[in-house]
Coordinates of C-alpha atoms and ligand atoms in Angstrom, one line a residue:
X21 CA 88.1 -36.5 126.3
X22 CA 88.9 -36.8 122.6
X23 CA 86.1 -35.0 120.8
X24 CA 85.7 -38.0 118.4
X25 CA 84.6 -40.0 121.5
X26 CA 81.9 -37.5 122.3
X27 CA 78.2 -37.5 121.5
X28 CA 77.5 -34.8 118.9
X29 CA 74.3 -33.1 118.1
X30 CA 73.5 -30.9 115.1
X31 CA 70.6 -28.6 115.7
X32 CA 69.1 -26.8 112.8
X33 CA 66.2 -24.4 112.9
X34 CA 64.6 -23.8 109.6
X35 CA 62.6 -20.8 110.3
X36 CA 64.1 -17.4 110.5
X37 CA 60.7 -15.9 110.8
X38 CA 58.0 -15.9 113.3
X39 CA 56.1 -18.8 111.7
X40 CA 57.1 -22.1 110.2
X41 CA 58.8 -23.5 113.3
X42 CA 60.8 -26.7 112.7
X43 CA 63.9 -27.9 114.4
X44 CA 65.9 -30.7 112.9
X45 CA 68.2 -32.6 115.3
X46 CA 70.8 -35.1 114.3
X47 CA 72.5 -37.0 117.1
X48 CA 75.8 -38.9 116.3
X49 CA 77.1 -41.3 118.9
X50 CA 80.8 -42.1 119.2
X51 CA 80.2 -45.6 117.8
X52 CA 79.1 -44.0 114.5
X53 CA 75.3 -44.5 115.0
X54 CA 73.2 -41.5 113.8
X55 CA 69.6 -40.6 114.4
X56 CA 67.5 -37.6 113.1
X57 CA 64.3 -36.3 114.5
X58 CA 62.3 -33.1 114.2
X59 CA 60.6 -31.0 116.9
X60 CA 57.6 -29.2 115.3
X61 CA 56.8 -28.9 111.7
X62 CA 54.8 -25.7 111.3
X63 CA 53.2 -23.7 108.5
X64 CA 54.7 -20.5 107.2
X65 CA 52.1 -17.8 107.6
X66 CA 54.0 -14.7 106.5
X67 CA 54.1 -13.3 103.0
X68 CA 54.0 -15.6 100.0
X69 CA 53.5 -18.5 102.2
X70 CA 51.8 -20.9 99.7
X71 CA 55.1 -21.1 97.8
X72 CA 57.2 -21.3 101.0
X73 CA 55.1 -24.1 102.4
X74 CA 55.4 -26.1 99.3
X75 CA 59.2 -25.9 99.4
X76 CA 61.0 -29.2 99.9
X77 CA 62.2 -30.0 103.3
X78 CA 65.9 -29.4 103.8
X79 CA 66.2 -32.9 105.2
X80 CA 64.9 -36.2 103.8
X81 CA 61.5 -37.0 105.5
X82 CA 62.1 -40.7 105.2
X83 CA 65.3 -40.4 107.2
X84 CA 63.5 -38.8 110.2
X85 CA 63.1 -41.4 112.9
X86 CA 60.4 -39.6 114.9
X87 CA 58.8 -36.2 115.5
X88 CA 57.6 -34.2 118.4
X89 CA 54.8 -31.6 118.5
X90 CA 55.4 -29.0 121.2
X91 CA 51.9 -27.5 120.9
X92 CA 49.0 -27.3 118.5
X93 CA 49.4 -23.8 116.9
X94 CA 49.5 -24.2 113.1
X95 CA 52.9 -22.5 112.8
X96 CA 54.2 -25.5 114.8
X97 CA 52.1 -28.4 113.5
X98 CA 50.6 -27.2 110.1
X99 CA 53.1 -29.0 107.9
X100 CA 53.0 -32.4 109.7
X101 CA 50.5 -33.9 107.1
X102 CA 52.9 -32.7 104.4
X103 CA 55.8 -34.3 106.2
X104 CA 53.9 -37.6 106.2
X105 CA 53.0 -37.2 102.5
X106 CA 56.6 -36.7 101.7
X107 CA 57.7 -40.0 103.2
X108 CA 58.1 -39.5 106.9
X109 CA 57.3 -43.0 108.4
X110 CA 57.8 -42.4 112.1
X111 CA 55.6 -41.6 115.1
X112 CA 54.6 -38.1 116.3
X113 CA 54.9 -37.7 120.0
X114 CA 52.8 -35.2 121.8
X115 CA 50.4 -34.8 124.8
X116 CA 46.8 -36.1 124.9
X117 CA 45.4 -32.5 124.9
X118 CA 47.4 -31.6 121.8
X119 CA 46.1 -34.8 120.1
X120 CA 42.5 -33.9 120.9
X121 CA 43.0 -30.4 119.4
X122 CA 45.0 -31.4 116.4
X123 CA 42.0 -32.4 114.2
X124 CA 40.4 -29.0 114.6
X125 CA 43.5 -27.1 113.8
X126 CA 44.6 -29.3 110.9
X127 CA 41.2 -29.2 109.2
X128 CA 41.2 -25.4 109.5
X129 CA 44.7 -25.2 108.1
X130 CA 43.6 -27.5 105.2
X131 CA 40.6 -25.3 104.4
X132 CA 42.6 -22.1 104.5
X133 CA 45.3 -23.7 102.2
X134 CA 42.6 -24.8 99.8
X135 CA 41.1 -21.3 99.7
X136 CA 44.5 -19.7 99.0
X137 CA 45.3 -22.5 96.5
X138 CA 42.0 -21.8 94.5
X139 CA 42.8 -18.1 94.4
X140 CA 46.4 -18.7 93.3
X141 CA 45.4 -21.2 90.7
X142 CA 42.9 -18.8 89.2
X143 CA 45.6 -16.1 89.0
X144 CA 48.1 -18.5 87.5
X145 CA 45.6 -19.7 84.8
X146 CA 44.7 -16.1 83.9
X147 CA 48.3 -15.2 83.6
X148 CA 49.0 -18.2 81.4
X149 CA 46.1 -17.3 79.2
X150 CA 47.4 -13.8 78.8
X151 CA 50.8 -15.1 77.9
X152 CA 49.3 -17.5 75.3
X153 CA 47.3 -14.6 73.8
X154 CA 50.4 -12.4 73.6
X155 CA 52.2 -15.2 71.8
X156 CA 49.4 -15.6 69.2
X157 CA 49.2 -11.9 68.8
X158 CA 52.8 -11.5 68.1
X159 CA 53.2 -14.4 65.7
X160 CA 49.7 -14.9 64.3
X161 CA 48.0 -18.3 64.1
X162 CA 49.2 -21.1 61.8
X163 CA 52.9 -20.0 61.4
X164 CA 55.3 -22.6 60.3
X165 CA 57.0 -25.0 62.8
X166 CA 60.4 -23.4 62.3
X167 CA 59.1 -20.0 63.3
X168 CA 57.4 -21.6 66.3
X169 CA 60.6 -23.2 67.4
X170 CA 62.4 -19.9 67.1
X171 CA 59.7 -18.2 69.0
X172 CA 59.8 -20.6 72.0
X173 CA 63.5 -19.5 72.6
X174 CA 62.4 -16.2 74.0
X175 CA 58.7 -16.6 74.5
X176 CA 57.2 -14.6 77.4
X177 CA 57.0 -16.6 80.5
X178 CA 54.4 -16.7 83.3
X179 CA 55.8 -15.0 86.4
X180 CA 53.7 -17.0 88.9
X181 CA 54.5 -20.6 89.5
X182 CA 51.9 -23.3 89.3
X183 CA 50.6 -23.3 92.9
X184 CA 50.9 -26.5 95.0
X185 CA 48.3 -27.7 97.5
X186 CA 50.6 -29.3 100.1
X187 CA 47.8 -31.4 101.7
X188 CA 44.1 -32.0 101.7
X189 CA 41.5 -33.0 104.3
X190 CA 42.0 -36.7 103.4
X191 CA 45.7 -36.5 104.3
X192 CA 44.9 -35.5 107.9
X193 CA 43.7 -38.8 109.2
X194 CA 46.9 -40.6 108.0
X195 CA 48.9 -38.0 110.0
X196 CA 46.7 -38.4 113.1
X197 CA 47.2 -42.1 113.0
X198 CA 50.9 -41.5 113.7
X199 CA 50.3 -39.7 116.9
X200 CA 51.5 -41.2 120.2
X201 CA 50.6 -39.5 123.4
X202 CA 52.9 -39.0 126.4
X203 CA 52.0 -37.4 129.7
X204 CA 54.1 -34.5 131.1
X205 CA 56.8 -35.7 133.6
X206 CA 56.8 -39.2 132.0
X207 CA 60.1 -40.2 130.3
X208 CA 60.0 -42.2 127.1
X209 CA 62.7 -43.6 124.9
X210 CA 62.0 -43.4 121.2
X211 CA 65.4 -44.8 120.3
X212 CA 68.4 -46.4 122.0
X213 CA 70.6 -43.8 123.8
X214 CA 67.8 -41.2 123.8
X215 CA 65.3 -40.2 126.4
X216 CA 62.7 -37.6 126.2
X217 CA 60.6 -35.9 128.9
X218 CA 57.8 -33.4 128.5
X219 CA 57.2 -30.6 131.1
X220 CA 54.0 -28.5 131.2
X221 CA 54.2 -25.2 129.3
X222 CA 51.3 -22.8 129.9
X223 CA 51.6 -21.2 126.4
X224 CA 48.4 -22.9 125.3
X225 CA 46.4 -26.0 126.3
X226 CA 48.6 -29.2 125.9
X227 CA 51.8 -27.3 125.2
X228 CA 55.1 -28.8 126.6
X229 CA 58.7 -28.0 127.1
X230 CA 60.8 -30.9 125.6
X231 CA 63.8 -32.2 127.5
X232 CA 66.0 -34.5 125.2
X233 CA 68.8 -36.6 126.8
X234 CA 71.2 -38.3 124.5
X235 CA 73.6 -40.7 126.2
X236 CA 76.0 -43.6 126.1
X237 CA 77.8 -45.4 128.9
X238 CA 80.3 -42.6 129.3
X239 CA 78.5 -39.3 129.0
X240 CA 75.2 -37.5 128.3
X241 CA 74.1 -34.4 126.4
X242 CA 70.9 -32.6 127.6
X243 CA 68.8 -30.1 125.6
X244 CA 65.7 -28.2 126.4
X245 CA 63.4 -27.1 123.5
X246 CA 60.9 -24.5 124.8
X247 CA 58.7 -24.2 121.8
X248 CA 56.6 -21.1 122.3
X249 CA 56.7 -20.2 126.0
X250 CA 54.0 -18.8 128.4
X251 CA 54.2 -18.9 132.2
X252 CA 50.5 -18.9 133.3
X253 CA 47.3 -19.6 131.5
X254 CA 44.0 -18.0 132.5
X255 CA 41.9 -20.4 130.4
X256 CA 43.4 -23.8 131.2
X257 CA 44.6 -22.8 134.7
X258 CA 48.0 -24.3 133.6
X259 CA 51.5 -23.1 134.8
X260 CA 54.9 -23.8 133.4
X261 CA 56.8 -26.3 135.5
X262 CA 60.4 -27.6 135.2
X263 CA 62.2 -28.9 138.2
X264 CA 65.4 -27.2 139.3
X265 CA 67.4 -30.4 139.1
X266 CA 66.4 -30.7 135.5
X267 CA 67.4 -27.1 134.8
X268 CA 70.9 -27.7 136.2
X269 CA 71.5 -30.6 133.9
X270 CA 70.6 -28.8 130.7
X271 CA 73.6 -28.1 128.4
X272 CA 71.7 -26.2 125.7
X273 CA 68.4 -24.4 125.6
X274 CA 66.7 -23.8 122.3
X275 CA 64.3 -21.1 123.0
X276 CA 61.8 -18.7 121.4
X277 CA 62.8 -15.1 121.7
X278 CA 59.3 -13.7 122.4
X279 CA 57.1 -12.1 119.8
X280 CA 56.2 -8.5 120.3
X281 CA 57.9 -6.4 122.9
X282 CA 61.3 -8.0 122.9
X283 CA 63.2 -4.9 124.0
X284 CA 61.4 -3.9 127.2
X285 CA 58.8 -4.7 129.8
X286 CA 55.1 -5.0 128.7
X287 CA 52.6 -3.1 130.7
X288 CA 49.7 -5.6 130.6
X289 CA 47.6 -4.0 133.3
X290 CA 47.8 -0.5 131.6
X291 CA 46.6 -2.1 128.3
X292 CA 43.8 -3.9 130.1
X293 CA 42.6 -0.6 131.6
X294 CA 42.7 1.0 128.2
X295 CA 40.6 -1.8 126.9
X296 CA 38.1 -1.4 129.7
X297 CA 37.8 2.4 128.9
X298 CA 37.1 1.5 125.2
X299 CA 34.3 -0.9 126.3
X300 CA 32.8 1.7 128.6
X301 CA 32.6 4.1 125.7
X302 CA 31.1 1.5 123.3
X303 CA 28.4 0.7 125.9
X304 CA 27.4 4.4 126.2
X305 CA 27.0 4.6 122.5
X306 CA 25.3 1.2 122.3
X307 CA 27.9 0.2 119.7
X308 CA 29.5 -3.1 118.6
X309 CA 32.9 -4.6 119.5
X310 CA 34.3 -7.2 117.2
X311 CA 37.2 -9.3 118.5
X312 CA 39.5 -10.4 115.7
X313 CA 41.3 -13.5 116.8
X314 CA 42.7 -16.8 115.6
X315 CA 40.6 -19.8 116.4
X316 CA 42.5 -21.5 119.1
X317 CA 42.6 -20.3 122.6
X318 CA 42.8 -16.5 121.9
X319 CA 39.0 -16.3 121.8
X320 CA 38.9 -18.3 125.0
X321 CA 41.4 -15.8 126.5
X322 CA 39.1 -13.0 125.5
X323 CA 36.2 -14.8 127.2
X324 CA 38.3 -15.4 130.4
X325 CA 39.1 -11.7 130.5
X326 CA 35.4 -10.8 130.0
X327 CA 34.5 -13.2 132.9
X328 CA 37.0 -11.3 135.2
X329 CA 35.6 -7.9 134.0
X330 CA 32.1 -9.1 134.8
X331 CA 33.2 -10.4 138.2
X332 CA 35.1 -7.2 139.0
X333 CA 32.2 -5.2 137.6
X334 CA 34.8 -2.9 136.0
X335 CA 32.1 -0.4 135.1
X336 CA 28.4 0.0 135.6
X337 CA 26.8 -1.9 132.7
X338 CA 29.7 -4.2 131.6
X339 CA 27.1 -7.0 131.9
X340 CA 24.8 -5.2 129.4
X341 CA 26.9 -6.5 126.5
X342 CA 25.6 -9.5 124.6
X343 CA 28.5 -11.7 123.7
X344 CA 28.3 -13.6 120.4
X345 CA 30.8 -16.2 119.3
X346 CA 30.8 -16.7 115.5
X347 CA 33.3 -18.9 113.9
X348 CA 33.1 -22.4 112.5
X349 CA 36.6 -23.5 113.7
X350 CA 36.5 -21.3 116.8
X351 CA 33.4 -23.2 117.9
X352 CA 35.0 -26.6 117.3
X353 CA 38.0 -25.6 119.4
X354 CA 35.6 -24.1 122.0
X355 CA 33.7 -27.4 122.5
X356 CA 37.0 -29.2 122.9
X357 CA 38.2 -26.6 125.4
X358 CA 35.0 -27.0 127.4
X359 CA 35.5 -30.8 127.5
X360 CA 39.1 -30.4 128.5
X361 CA 39.0 -27.4 130.9
X362 CA 35.4 -26.8 131.9
X363 CA 33.2 -23.7 131.5
X364 CA 34.8 -21.3 134.0
X365 CA 36.1 -19.1 131.2
X366 CA 32.7 -18.7 129.6
X367 CA 31.2 -15.3 130.4
X368 CA 27.5 -14.4 131.1
X369 CA 25.4 -13.5 128.1
X370 CA 27.5 -15.7 125.9
X371 CA 25.8 -17.2 122.8
X372 CA 27.2 -19.2 119.9
X373 CA 25.9 -18.2 116.5
X374 CA 26.5 -19.2 112.9
X375 CA 25.9 -17.8 109.5
X376 CA 22.1 -18.1 109.8
X377 CA 22.1 -15.6 112.7
X378 CA 24.6 -13.1 111.2
X379 CA 22.2 -10.7 109.6
X380 CA 20.0 -10.4 112.7
X381 CA 23.0 -10.0 115.0
X382 CA 24.6 -7.4 112.8
X383 CA 21.4 -5.3 112.7
X384 CA 20.7 -5.7 116.5
X385 CA 21.1 -2.6 118.7
X386 CA 24.2 -2.8 120.9
X387 CA 25.9 -2.9 123.2
X388 CA 27.2 -6.2 121.8
X389 CA 30.4 -8.1 121.2
X390 CA 31.1 -10.5 118.3
X391 CA 34.1 -12.7 118.7
X392 CA 35.3 -13.7 115.2
X393 CA 38.2 -15.9 114.2
X394 CA 39.5 -13.6 111.5
X395 CA 42.9 -12.3 112.5
X396 CA 43.7 -11.5 108.9
X397 CA 40.5 -9.6 108.1
X398 CA 40.2 -11.6 104.9
X399 CA 39.3 -15.0 106.3
X400 CA 36.8 -16.5 108.6
X401 CA 33.4 -15.2 109.8
X402 CA 34.3 -11.5 109.7
X403 CA 34.3 -11.6 105.9
X404 CA 30.5 -11.7 105.8
X405 CA 30.1 -8.7 108.1
X406 CA 33.3 -7.1 106.7
X407 CA 32.6 -4.2 104.5
X408 CA 29.6 -2.9 106.5
X409 CA 31.4 -3.1 109.8
X410 CA 34.5 -1.4 108.4
X411 CA 32.4 1.5 107.2
X412 CA 30.4 1.9 110.5
X413 CA 31.7 4.4 113.0
X414 CA 29.9 2.7 115.8
X415 CA 32.0 -0.4 115.4
X416 CA 35.2 -1.1 117.2
X417 CA 37.6 -3.8 116.0
X418 CA 39.9 -5.2 118.6
X419 CA 42.8 -7.4 117.3
X420 CA 44.0 -9.9 119.8
X421 CA 46.2 -12.1 117.7
X422 CA 49.5 -11.6 116.0
X423 CA 48.6 -9.5 112.9
X424 CA 50.5 -9.7 109.7
X425 CA 52.0 -6.7 107.9
X426 CA 49.2 -6.1 105.4
X427 CA 46.6 -6.0 108.1
X428 CA 48.8 -3.8 110.3
X429 CA 49.0 -1.3 107.5
X430 CA 45.2 -1.1 107.5
X431 CA 44.9 -0.8 111.3
X432 CA 47.2 2.2 111.1
X433 CA 45.3 4.1 108.4
X434 CA 43.5 7.3 109.4
X435 CA 39.7 7.1 109.7
X436 CA 38.0 8.1 106.5
X437 CA 40.5 6.5 104.2
X438 CA 39.1 4.6 101.3
X439 CA 40.3 1.1 100.9
X440 CA 39.4 -1.9 98.8
X441 CA 38.0 -4.8 100.8
X442 CA 37.1 -8.0 99.1
X443 CA 36.5 -6.3 95.8
X444 CA 34.4 -3.5 97.3
X445 CA 35.4 0.1 97.9
X446 CA 35.0 0.9 101.6
X447 CA 35.5 4.1 103.6
X448 CA 37.2 3.1 106.8
X449 CA 35.1 4.5 109.7
X450 CA 35.3 1.9 112.4
X451 CA 37.8 2.2 115.2
X452 CA 40.7 -0.3 115.5
X453 CA 42.9 -1.4 118.3
X454 CA 45.5 -4.1 118.9
X455 CA 46.1 -5.4 122.4
X456 CA 49.3 -7.4 123.1
X457 CA 48.3 -8.4 126.5
X458 CA 46.3 -11.4 125.1
X459 CA 49.6 -12.8 123.9
X460 CA 50.3 -16.3 125.0
X461 CA 54.0 -15.5 124.9
X462 CA 56.2 -14.8 127.8
X463 CA 57.1 -11.2 128.4
X464 CA 60.9 -10.5 128.0
X465 CA 61.6 -9.9 131.7
X466 CA 60.0 -13.2 132.6
X467 CA 62.0 -14.9 129.8
X468 CA 65.2 -13.5 131.4
X469 CA 64.3 -15.1 134.7
X470 CA 63.3 -18.4 133.1
X471 CA 66.6 -18.6 131.2
X472 CA 68.7 -17.7 134.2
X473 CA 67.6 -21.0 135.8
X474 CA 69.7 -22.9 133.3
X475 CA 72.9 -22.0 135.1
X476 CA 75.0 -24.7 133.5
X477 CA 73.9 -24.2 129.9
X478 CA 76.7 -23.7 127.5
X479 CA 74.5 -21.8 125.1
X480 CA 71.1 -20.4 124.5
X481 CA 70.0 -20.8 120.9
X482 CA 67.1 -18.5 119.8
X483 CA 65.3 -20.1 116.9
X484 CA 61.9 -18.6 116.7
X485 CA 60.7 -15.1 116.2
X486 CA 61.6 -12.4 113.7
X487 CA 65.3 -11.7 113.2
X488 CA 64.6 -8.2 114.7
X489 CA 62.9 -9.6 117.8
X490 CA 65.8 -12.1 118.3
X491 CA 68.5 -9.5 118.0
X492 CA 66.6 -7.0 120.2
X493 CA 66.2 -9.6 122.8
X494 CA 69.8 -10.8 122.7
X495 CA 71.1 -7.2 122.8
X496 CA 68.9 -6.4 125.9
X497 CA 69.7 -9.8 127.6
X498 CA 73.4 -9.1 127.3
X499 CA 73.2 -5.6 128.8
X500 CA 70.4 -6.1 131.4
X501 CA 71.0 -9.6 132.7
X502 CA 74.2 -10.5 134.4
X503 CA 74.7 -13.7 132.6
X504 CA 77.6 -15.6 131.1
X505 CA 75.4 -17.5 128.7
X506 CA 76.5 -17.7 125.1
X507 CA 73.7 -16.4 123.0
X508 CA 73.2 -17.6 119.4
X509 CA 70.6 -17.2 116.7
X510 CA 72.1 -19.1 113.7
X511 CA 70.7 -21.8 111.6
X512 CA 72.8 -24.9 112.4
X513 CA 74.9 -25.5 115.5
X514 CA 77.0 -28.5 116.3
X515 CA 77.1 -29.2 120.0
X516 CA 78.9 -31.5 122.3
X517 CA 79.0 -31.6 126.1
X518 CA 82.1 -29.4 125.9
X519 CA 80.1 -26.6 124.2
X520 CA 79.6 -25.3 120.7
X521 CA 81.9 -26.8 118.1
X522 CA 80.6 -25.4 114.9
X523 CA 78.2 -22.6 114.0
X524 CA 76.8 -21.9 110.6
Ligands
ZN614 ZN1 52.4 -21.0 119.8

């Protein structure tokens, strides 16, 4: 068929990092009709992210017909209120579970952005003041206008930009009003010549795979967007399901490339055994374990794991641990989770605490566990315990979320190193570990199997994950998996049912 008579789709992924997921899709039908939509609109959470998040969208928000949210992690939904503020007028399609969880995650995102904005604004103002002072010092007060004009030509400039707060709490409701819910396996048509079906994805509660079918009377083009991918979920009991007949129809898969261990198998059971050994030691010493987590589902995963440890009675005394859950947003997510999925994941000796209990809990003899939602050390409930806990050799910090570079550097420091923590000098005496087995992402060998099911796909496009993780995965997939799939990780790809036409 003449390629001018074919349906074309331009798929652009804006994030080349782990966070800030956003896919822009433009479909052009042979009769000239065009339609653009986005799948996810997430927050950047890597370095200098205040500035990155305030960047303009590369597309015009008012030209976007509709949007889809694959799941409720902030790196997939955190910029939706900003998209709406910038002129997006369409609906946001997602599942009922995601809709229920969205208010928790967006208000947390908004509070974190506000905190960072306040710090950045203070820094900006201080720098501006310093520059103004330098200007007065060099020229003196009351100089004539001419001299002033001359001076402005090469006046010292502030290096920091005026920070921008991309949205506030009040913008969240406007965004939530745009949400339409669709159940998995139900096909909906947001525009003529376009059908979309969600399939359950076990990554986190409410997550879906997104099947997009663009068609006219003579042909069709089928995509699958995986979003982040997980295969089973111990908290929600969910499993990833996509029927074989759908897999066979898919022309292009836009997939995540897995976070961590992208170049080899992950030994989850060995990690869990190591974790259990650590807990056994802490119990003997009547110490404290602090779980450092994000607020959504990771704490619930820790709880589900503790339930199984209690049931298996992994060592004598595992049930001696008191388990405290301390986090404003974590608790909000927790109560939604209990409503949606029941209490099977809640361990014995579990108690929710807040700031009024912290001093007592911190001083209490162990063995105890405190689950905090502070994956970055500098935010959330850990901050109030922070300095004391870092300096205590009877404290063990267990990181169960993706940890950014600055925290990773601290985790790897030798014990006894002096660091600055929230303006205080602290000698690092606690023990620190990071367990990848709590990851809600698919291990690489399972991703191989998942992708192999799309036997007729002309290409697999990896759009999410660090460039390193993507290239490691692609390298390994090419050598280990006997597959004829075309593997890509570019920014924009022009696709037709014949295959890739352009690649930028
Ligand atoms: Zn995710």
